[in-house]
Coordinates of C-alpha atoms in Angstrom, one line a residue:
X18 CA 162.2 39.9 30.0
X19 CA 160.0 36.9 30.7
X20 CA 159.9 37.9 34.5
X21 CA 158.6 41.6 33.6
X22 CA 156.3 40.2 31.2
X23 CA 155.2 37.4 33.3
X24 CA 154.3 40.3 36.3
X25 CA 152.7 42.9 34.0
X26 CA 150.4 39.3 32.3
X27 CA 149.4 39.0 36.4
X28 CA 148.6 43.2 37.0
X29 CA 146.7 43.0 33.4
X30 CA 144.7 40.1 34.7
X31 CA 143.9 41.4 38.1
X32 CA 143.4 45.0 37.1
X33 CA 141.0 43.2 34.6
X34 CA 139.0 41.5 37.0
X35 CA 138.7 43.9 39.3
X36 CA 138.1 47.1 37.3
X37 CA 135.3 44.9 34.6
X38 CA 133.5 43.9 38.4
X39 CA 134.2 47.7 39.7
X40 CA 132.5 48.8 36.4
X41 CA 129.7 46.6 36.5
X42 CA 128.4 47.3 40.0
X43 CA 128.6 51.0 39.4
X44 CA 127.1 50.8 35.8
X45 CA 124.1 48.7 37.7
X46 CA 123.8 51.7 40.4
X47 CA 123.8 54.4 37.4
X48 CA 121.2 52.4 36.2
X49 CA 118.8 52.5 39.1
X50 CA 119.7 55.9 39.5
X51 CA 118.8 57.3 36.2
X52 CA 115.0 55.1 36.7
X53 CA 114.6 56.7 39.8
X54 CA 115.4 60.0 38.1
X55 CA 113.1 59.7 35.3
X56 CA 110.1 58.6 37.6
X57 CA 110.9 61.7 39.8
X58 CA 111.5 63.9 36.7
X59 CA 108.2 63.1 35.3
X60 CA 106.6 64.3 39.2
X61 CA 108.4 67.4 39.0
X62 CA 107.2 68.3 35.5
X63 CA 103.8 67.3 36.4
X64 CA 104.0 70.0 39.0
X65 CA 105.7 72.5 37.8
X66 CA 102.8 72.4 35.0
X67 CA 99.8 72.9 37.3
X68 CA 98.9 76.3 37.6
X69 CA 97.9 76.9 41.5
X70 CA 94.6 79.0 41.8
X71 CA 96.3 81.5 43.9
X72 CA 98.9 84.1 43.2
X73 CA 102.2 83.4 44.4
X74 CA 102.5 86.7 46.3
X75 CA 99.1 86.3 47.9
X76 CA 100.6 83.9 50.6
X77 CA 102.1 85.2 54.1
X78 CA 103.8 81.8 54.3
X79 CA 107.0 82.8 52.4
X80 CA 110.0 82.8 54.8
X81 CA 112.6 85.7 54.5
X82 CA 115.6 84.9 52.2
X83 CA 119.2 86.2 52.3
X84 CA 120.7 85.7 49.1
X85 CA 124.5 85.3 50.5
X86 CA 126.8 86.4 47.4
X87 CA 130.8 85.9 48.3
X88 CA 133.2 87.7 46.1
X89 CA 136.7 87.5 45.3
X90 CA 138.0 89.5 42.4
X91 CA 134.5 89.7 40.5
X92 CA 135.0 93.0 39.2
X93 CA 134.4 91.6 35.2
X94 CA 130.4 90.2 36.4
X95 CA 129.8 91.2 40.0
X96 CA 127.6 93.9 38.7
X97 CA 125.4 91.8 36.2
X98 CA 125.1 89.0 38.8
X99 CA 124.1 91.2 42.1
X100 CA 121.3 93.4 39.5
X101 CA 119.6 89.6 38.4
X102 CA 119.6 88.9 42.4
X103 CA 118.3 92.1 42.9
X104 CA 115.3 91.1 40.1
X105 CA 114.1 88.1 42.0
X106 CA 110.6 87.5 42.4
X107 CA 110.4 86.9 45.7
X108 CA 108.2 88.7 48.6
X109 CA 111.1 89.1 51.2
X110 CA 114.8 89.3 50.2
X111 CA 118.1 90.4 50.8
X112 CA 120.8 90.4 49.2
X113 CA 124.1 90.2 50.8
X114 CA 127.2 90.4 48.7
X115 CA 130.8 90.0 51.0
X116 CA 133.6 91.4 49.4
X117 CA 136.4 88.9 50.4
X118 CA 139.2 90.7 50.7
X119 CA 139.6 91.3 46.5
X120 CA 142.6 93.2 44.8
X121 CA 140.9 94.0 41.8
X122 CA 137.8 96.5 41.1
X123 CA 134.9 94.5 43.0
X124 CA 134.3 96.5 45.9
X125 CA 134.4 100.1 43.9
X126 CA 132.5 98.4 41.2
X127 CA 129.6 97.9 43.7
X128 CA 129.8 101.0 45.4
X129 CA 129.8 102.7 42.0
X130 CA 127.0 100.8 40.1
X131 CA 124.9 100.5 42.9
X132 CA 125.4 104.3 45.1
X133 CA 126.5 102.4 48.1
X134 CA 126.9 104.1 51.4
X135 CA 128.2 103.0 54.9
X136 CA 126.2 101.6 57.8
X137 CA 126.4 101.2 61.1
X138 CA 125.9 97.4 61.5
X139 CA 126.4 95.2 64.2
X140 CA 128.6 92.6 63.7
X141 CA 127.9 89.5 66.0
X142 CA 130.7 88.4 68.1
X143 CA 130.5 85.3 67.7
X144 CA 130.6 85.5 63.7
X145 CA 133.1 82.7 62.6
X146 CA 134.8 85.2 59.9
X147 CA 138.2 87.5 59.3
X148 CA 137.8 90.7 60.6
X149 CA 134.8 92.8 59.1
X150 CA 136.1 96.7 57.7
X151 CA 132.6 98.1 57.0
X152 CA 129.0 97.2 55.9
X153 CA 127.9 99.1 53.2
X154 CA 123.5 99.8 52.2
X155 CA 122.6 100.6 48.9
X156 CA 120.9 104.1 48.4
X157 CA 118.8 102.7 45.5
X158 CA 118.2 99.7 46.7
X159 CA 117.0 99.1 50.3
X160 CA 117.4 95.2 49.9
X161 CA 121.0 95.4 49.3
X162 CA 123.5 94.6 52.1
X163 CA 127.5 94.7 51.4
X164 CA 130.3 93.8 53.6
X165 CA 133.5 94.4 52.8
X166 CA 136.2 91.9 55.1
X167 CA 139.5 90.8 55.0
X168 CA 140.3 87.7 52.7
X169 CA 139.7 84.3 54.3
X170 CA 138.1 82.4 51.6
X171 CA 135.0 81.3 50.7
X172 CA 134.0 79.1 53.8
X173 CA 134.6 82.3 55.5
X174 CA 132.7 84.7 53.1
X175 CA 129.5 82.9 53.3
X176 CA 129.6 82.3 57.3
X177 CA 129.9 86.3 57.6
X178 CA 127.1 86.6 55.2
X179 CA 124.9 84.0 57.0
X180 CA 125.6 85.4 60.4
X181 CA 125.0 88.8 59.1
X182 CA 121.4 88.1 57.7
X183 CA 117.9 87.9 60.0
X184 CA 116.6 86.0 57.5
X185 CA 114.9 82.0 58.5
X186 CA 116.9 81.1 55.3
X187 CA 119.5 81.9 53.2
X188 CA 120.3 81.0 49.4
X189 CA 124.5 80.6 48.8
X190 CA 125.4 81.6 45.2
X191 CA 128.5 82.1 43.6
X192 CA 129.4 86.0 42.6
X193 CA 129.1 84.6 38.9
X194 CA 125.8 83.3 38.5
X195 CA 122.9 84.7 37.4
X196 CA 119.7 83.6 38.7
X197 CA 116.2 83.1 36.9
X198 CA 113.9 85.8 37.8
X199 CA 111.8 83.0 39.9
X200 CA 114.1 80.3 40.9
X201 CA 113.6 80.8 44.6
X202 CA 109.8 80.8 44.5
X203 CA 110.6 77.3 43.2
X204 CA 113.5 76.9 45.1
X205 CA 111.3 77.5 48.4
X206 CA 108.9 75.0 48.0
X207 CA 110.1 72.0 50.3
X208 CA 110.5 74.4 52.8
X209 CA 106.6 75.2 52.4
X210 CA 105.7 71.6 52.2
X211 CA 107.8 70.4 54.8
X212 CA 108.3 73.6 57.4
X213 CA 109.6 71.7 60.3
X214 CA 111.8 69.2 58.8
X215 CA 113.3 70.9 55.5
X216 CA 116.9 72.5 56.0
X217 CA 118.6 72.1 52.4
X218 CA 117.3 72.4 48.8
X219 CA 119.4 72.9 45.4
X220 CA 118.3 73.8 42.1
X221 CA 120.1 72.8 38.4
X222 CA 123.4 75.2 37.3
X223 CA 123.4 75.7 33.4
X224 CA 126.2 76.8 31.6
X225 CA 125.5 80.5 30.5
X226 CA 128.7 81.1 28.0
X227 CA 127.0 82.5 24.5
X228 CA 123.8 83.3 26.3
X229 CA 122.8 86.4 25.9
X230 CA 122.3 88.9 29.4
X231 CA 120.4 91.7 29.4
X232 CA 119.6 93.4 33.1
X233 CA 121.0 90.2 35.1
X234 CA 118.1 88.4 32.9
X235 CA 119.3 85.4 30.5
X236 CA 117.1 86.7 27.2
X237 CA 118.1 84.1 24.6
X238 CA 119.8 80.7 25.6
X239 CA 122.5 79.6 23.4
X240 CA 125.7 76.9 22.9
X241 CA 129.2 77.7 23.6
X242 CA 130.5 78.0 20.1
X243 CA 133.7 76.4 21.4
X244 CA 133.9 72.6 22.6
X245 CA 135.5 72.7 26.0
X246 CA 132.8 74.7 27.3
X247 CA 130.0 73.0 25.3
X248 CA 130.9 69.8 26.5
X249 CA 130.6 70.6 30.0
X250 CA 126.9 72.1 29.5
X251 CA 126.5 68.0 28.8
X252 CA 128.7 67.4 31.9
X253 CA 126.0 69.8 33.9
X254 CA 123.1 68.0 32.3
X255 CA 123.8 64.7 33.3
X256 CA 124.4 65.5 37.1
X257 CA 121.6 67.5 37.8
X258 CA 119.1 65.5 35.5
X259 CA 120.3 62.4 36.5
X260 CA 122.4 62.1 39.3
X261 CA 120.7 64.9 42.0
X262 CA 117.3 63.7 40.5
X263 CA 118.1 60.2 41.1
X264 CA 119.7 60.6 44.7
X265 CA 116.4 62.8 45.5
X266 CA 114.2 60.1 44.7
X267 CA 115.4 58.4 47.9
X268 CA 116.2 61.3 49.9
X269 CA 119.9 60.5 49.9
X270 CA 120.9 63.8 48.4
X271 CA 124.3 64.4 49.9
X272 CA 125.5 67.3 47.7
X273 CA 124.0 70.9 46.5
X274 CA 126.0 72.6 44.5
X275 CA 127.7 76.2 46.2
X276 CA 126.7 78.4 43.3
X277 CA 122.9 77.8 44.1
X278 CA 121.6 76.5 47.2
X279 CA 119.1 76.8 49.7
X280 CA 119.3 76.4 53.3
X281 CA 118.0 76.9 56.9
X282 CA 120.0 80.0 58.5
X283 CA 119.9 78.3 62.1
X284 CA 120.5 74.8 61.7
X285 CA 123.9 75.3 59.5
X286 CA 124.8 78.1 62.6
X287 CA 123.8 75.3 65.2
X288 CA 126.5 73.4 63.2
X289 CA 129.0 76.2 63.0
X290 CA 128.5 77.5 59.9
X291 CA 131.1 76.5 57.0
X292 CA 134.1 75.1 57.9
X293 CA 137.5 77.3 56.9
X294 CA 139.8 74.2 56.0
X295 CA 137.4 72.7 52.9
X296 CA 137.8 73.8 49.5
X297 CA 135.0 72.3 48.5
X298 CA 132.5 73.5 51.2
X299 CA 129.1 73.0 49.1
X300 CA 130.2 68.8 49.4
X301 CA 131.2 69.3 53.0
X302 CA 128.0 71.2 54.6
X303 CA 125.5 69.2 53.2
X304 CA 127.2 65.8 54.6
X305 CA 127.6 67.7 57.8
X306 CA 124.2 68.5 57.8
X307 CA 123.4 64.8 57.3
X308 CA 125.4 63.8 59.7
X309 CA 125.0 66.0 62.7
X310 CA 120.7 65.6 62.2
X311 CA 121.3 61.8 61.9
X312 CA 123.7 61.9 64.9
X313 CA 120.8 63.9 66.6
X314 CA 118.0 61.5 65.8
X315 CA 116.0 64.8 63.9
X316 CA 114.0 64.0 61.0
X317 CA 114.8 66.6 57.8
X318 CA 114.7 66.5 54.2
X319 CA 117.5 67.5 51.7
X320 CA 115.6 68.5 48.5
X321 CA 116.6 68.8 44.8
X322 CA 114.4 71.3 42.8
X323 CA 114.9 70.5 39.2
X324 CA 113.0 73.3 37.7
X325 CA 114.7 76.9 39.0
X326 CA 118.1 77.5 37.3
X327 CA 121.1 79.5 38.0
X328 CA 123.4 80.2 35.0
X329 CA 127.0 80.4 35.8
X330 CA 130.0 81.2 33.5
X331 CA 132.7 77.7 33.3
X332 CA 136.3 77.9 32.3
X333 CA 137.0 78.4 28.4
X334 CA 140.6 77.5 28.9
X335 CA 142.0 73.7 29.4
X336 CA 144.4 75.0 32.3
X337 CA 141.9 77.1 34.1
X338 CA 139.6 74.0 34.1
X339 CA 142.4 71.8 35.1
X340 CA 142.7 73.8 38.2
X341 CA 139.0 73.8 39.0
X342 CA 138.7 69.9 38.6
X343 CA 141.7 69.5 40.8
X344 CA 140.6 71.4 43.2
X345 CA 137.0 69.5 43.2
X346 CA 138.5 66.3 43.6
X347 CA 141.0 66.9 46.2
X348 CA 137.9 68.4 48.0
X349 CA 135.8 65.2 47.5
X350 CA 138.9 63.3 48.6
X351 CA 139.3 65.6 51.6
X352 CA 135.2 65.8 52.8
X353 CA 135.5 62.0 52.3
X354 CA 138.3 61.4 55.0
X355 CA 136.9 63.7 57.4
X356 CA 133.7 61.9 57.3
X357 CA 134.8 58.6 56.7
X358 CA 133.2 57.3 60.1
X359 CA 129.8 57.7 58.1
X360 CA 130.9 54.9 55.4
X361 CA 128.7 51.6 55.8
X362 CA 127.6 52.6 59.2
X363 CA 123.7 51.9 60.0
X364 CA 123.5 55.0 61.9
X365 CA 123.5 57.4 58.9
X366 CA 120.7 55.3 57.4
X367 CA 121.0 55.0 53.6
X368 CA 123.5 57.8 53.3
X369 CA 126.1 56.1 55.0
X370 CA 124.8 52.6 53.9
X371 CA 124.2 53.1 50.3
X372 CA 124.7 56.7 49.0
X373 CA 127.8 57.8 50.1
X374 CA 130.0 54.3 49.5
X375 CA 128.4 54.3 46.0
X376 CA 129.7 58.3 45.5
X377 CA 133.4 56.9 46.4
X378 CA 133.5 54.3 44.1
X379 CA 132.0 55.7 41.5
X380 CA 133.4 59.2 41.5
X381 CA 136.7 58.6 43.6
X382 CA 137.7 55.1 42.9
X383 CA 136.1 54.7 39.8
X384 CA 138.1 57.5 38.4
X385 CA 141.4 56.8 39.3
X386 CA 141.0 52.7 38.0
X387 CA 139.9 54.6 34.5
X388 CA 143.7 56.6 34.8
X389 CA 145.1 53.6 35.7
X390 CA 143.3 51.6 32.8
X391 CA 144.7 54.1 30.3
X392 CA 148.1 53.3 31.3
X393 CA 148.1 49.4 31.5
X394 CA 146.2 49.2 28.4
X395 CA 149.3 50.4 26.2
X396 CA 151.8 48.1 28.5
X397 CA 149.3 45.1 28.0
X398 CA 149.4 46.0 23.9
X399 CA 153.2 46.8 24.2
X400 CA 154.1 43.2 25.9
X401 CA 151.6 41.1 23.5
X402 CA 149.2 40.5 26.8
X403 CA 146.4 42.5 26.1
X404 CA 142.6 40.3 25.7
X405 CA 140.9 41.5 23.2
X406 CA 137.6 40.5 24.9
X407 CA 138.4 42.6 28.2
X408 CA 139.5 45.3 26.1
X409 CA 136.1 45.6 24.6
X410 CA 134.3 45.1 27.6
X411 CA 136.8 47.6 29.2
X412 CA 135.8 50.2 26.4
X413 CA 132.2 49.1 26.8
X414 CA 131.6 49.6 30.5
X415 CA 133.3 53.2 30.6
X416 CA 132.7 54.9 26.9
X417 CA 129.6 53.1 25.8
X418 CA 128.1 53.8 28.7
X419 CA 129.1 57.2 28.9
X420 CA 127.7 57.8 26.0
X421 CA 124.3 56.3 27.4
X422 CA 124.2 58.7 30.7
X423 CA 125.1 61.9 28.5
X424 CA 122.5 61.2 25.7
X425 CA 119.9 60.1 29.1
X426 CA 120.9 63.7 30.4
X427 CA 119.5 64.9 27.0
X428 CA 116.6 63.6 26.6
X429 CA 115.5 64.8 30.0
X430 CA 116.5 68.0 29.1
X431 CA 114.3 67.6 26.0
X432 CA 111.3 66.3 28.1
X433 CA 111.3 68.7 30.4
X434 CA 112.0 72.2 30.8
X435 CA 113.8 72.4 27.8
X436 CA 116.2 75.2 27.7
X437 CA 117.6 73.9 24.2
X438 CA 114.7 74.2 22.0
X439 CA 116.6 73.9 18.5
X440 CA 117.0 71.0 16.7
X441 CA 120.3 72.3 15.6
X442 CA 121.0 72.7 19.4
X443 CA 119.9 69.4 20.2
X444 CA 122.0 67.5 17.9
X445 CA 125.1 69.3 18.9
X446 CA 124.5 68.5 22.6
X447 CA 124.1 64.5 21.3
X448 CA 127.1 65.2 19.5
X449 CA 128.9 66.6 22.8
X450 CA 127.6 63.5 24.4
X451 CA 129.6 61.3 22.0
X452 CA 132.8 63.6 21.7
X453 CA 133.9 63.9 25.3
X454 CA 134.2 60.5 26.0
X455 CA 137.3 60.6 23.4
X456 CA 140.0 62.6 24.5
X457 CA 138.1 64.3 27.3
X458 CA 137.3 61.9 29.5
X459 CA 140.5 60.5 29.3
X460 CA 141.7 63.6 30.5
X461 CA 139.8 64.2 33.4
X462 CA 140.7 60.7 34.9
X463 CA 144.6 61.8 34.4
X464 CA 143.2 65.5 36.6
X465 CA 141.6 62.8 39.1
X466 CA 145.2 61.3 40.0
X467 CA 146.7 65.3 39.7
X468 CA 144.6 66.0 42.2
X469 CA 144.3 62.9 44.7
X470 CA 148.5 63.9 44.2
X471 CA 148.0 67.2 45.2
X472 CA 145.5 66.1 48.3
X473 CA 148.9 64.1 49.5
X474 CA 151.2 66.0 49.2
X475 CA 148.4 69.2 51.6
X476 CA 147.8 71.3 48.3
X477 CA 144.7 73.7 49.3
X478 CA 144.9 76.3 47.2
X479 CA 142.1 77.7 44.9
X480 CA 144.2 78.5 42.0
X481 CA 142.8 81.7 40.2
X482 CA 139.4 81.6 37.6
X483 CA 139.3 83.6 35.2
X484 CA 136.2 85.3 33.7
X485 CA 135.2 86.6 30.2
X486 CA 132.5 88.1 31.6
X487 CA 128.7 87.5 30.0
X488 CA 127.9 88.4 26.8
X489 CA 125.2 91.1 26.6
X490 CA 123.2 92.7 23.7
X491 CA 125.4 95.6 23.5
X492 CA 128.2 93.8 23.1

């Protein structure tokens, strides 16, 4: 007994050391982060707010977008999300929705809703996707493009949807999202400030449970009445207004999320489109893209836009999240294997010297020493070993400070474009802030070690979502 409590004093006191000094450094990096977000917060406000003397449709500089929609088993929102694609300001679109292969109502849905009709289209050969059964044009609406294919997952959705555009660009979004009516002429703009070297740009992802929908348009902007849900509108919050803002600041943007993103149609062809053995492909193609430019000495600029929004339905149910999280983090774990060559390595300039090590500690490592923390703590107690002052410090560095990033993530919301204009609304988000890092948080470091488990053992399955569908005024 003095032996097993002799070796679990030793872990204690090493885990100790080196989780307070892992928790410190990335605590220091959040810090810089979230100043560089707030100084490039306040530049994107200040421009969002200056009215431009021209009209926005008066300019023939706006390249041609394909919105590129991938659908698998949709049939609950497909039709709400392609009809606010199809209401986009923009001069020159198209929207392109690939029917993946689904077993439910999608496909009829569309071709119903929207008096589809087939089209002789021709495919490329060289298209890197399943086998294509028939493109299909709307009668209503000219702009509207669907291809119906055999199932090969998302990867391969979007590359016959990006192959099957002419369009200079094209915007990937996720069959469940629905898109502010001028997002993309936001969403555009590094592309017309930087023409020759822009190739990526992302936008912010709100949670749209509660909202109201009417006509694929979000008309009144509510809470999640539930707390899973409303606790991951602060999760959402304090990536995009602190994180992607942050990592902006310093062009060192190394991920744009798949359910809105902007990109150059011949630059992620030139580097063969999505690859078809990611699940997370968003993560994957935007380090690709940084790595193949950097690898051929071009300059280009990954952009996040913090002021267009796309509103996307997230789990209500503790297993379906489960099964997305996993999934995310075996993905990370995954994109950051393949590319681990990048990792401290000049060549990749701050990316790979700064950006992408601080990613993996923070949101690799960092996660799983949390699990582990939440484990040893109880043995430390159990075996009279635990320090009261690293405990503290422990609880400190990872809840205290959550608390911090979450309410930071708040008050930029507030600052800014301020979606939640209710004081009522605002104290429950400060409240969500403060409630997820008990129970929660906790939880999602246990999913972290689930799913680096699951990368081990060559789990790459999806797992199915399931949708409610958005709420509408007739309902």
């Amino acid at each position: 007994m003095h032996t097993l409590a002799h070796l679990v004093a030793t872990v204690v006191f090493a885990f100790g050391v080196f989780a307070v000094s892992l928790y410190a450094l990335i605590n220091v990096g959040y810090l810089l982060l979230h100043a560089l977000a707030l100084l490039e917060l306040r530049d994107s406000v200040r421009e969002s707010r200056w009215d431009p003397p021209f009209r926005k449709f008066a300019s023939p500089f706006y390249p041609g977008i394909g919105v590129v929609v991938p659908a698998y088993n949709e049939a609950e929102t497909i039709a709400e999300s392609v009809q606010s694609m199809l209401s986009l300001n923009y001069p020159e679109l198209e929207v392109v929705v690939v029917n993946d292969g689904s077993t439910d109502r999608t496909l009829e849905q569309l071709i119903d809703t929207f008096d589809l009709e087939s089209v002789d289209a021709e495919v490329p050969f060289e298209v890197p996707a399943e086998e294509i059964h028939d493109v299909y044009r709307s009668t209503t609406y000219e702009e509207l493009l669907v291809v119906d294919k055999e199932n090969g997952g998302k990867s391969d959705a979007l590359n016959a949807g990006l192959w099957l555009t002419e369009m200079p660009l094209f915007c990937a979004v996720d069959a469940d999202t629905i898109i502010d009516r001028d997002a993309l002429l936001s969403l555009v703009r590094p592309f017309l400030n930087e023409p020759t070297t822009a190739v990526a740009s992302g936008g912010v992802i709100r949670v749209a449970n509660a909202s109201t929908i009417e006509d694929g348009v979000v008309k009144e902007t509510a809470l999640p009445k539930t707390g899973l849900p409303g606790i991951q509108v602060m999760e959402y919050l304090r990536a995009f207004y602190s994180g992607r803002l942050g990592l902006n600041r310093v062009n060192g943007l190394i991920l744009i999320s798949g359910a809105f993103g902007l990109f150059r149609t011949d630059v992620v062809q030139e580097i063969g489109g999505y690859r078809h053995d990611t699940i997370t492909e968003d993560f994957d193609i935007v380090v690709r893209l940084h790595r193949y430019l950097k690898e051929h000495d071009r300059t280009y600029t990954v952009d996040f836009v913090p002021e267009p929004v796309a509103w996307t339905e997230v789990p209500s149910k503790l297993r379906v999240l489960s099964r997305q999280r996993r999934r995310w983090f075996r993905g990370m774990v995954e994109t950051v294997v393949t590319h681990r060559r990048m990792l401290f390595n000049p060549r990749y300039g701050r990316v790979g010297t700064v950006i992408l090590p601080f990613f993996v500690a923070a949101e690799t490592v960092g996660r799983l020493v949390e699990g582990l923390g939440y484990v040893l703590l109880p043995l430390a107690w159990y075996f009279g070993l635990l320090d009261i002052e690293f405990f503290l410090v422990f609880v400190l560095l990872t809840t205290g400070f959550g608390v911090f990033l979450s309410w930071f993530g708040v008050f930029s919301e507030v600052w800014s474009f301020n979606r939640y204009d209710s004081p009522w609304q605002i104290l429950r988000l400060l409240w969500y802030g403060v409630l997820e890092n008990f129970g929660y948080r906790q939880w999602r470091a246990f999913i972290a070690w689930r799913g680096l488990f699951e990368y081990l053992r060559g789990v790459d399955t999806w797992g199915a979502m399931e949708r409610a569908g958005f709420t509408t005024e007739d309902d």
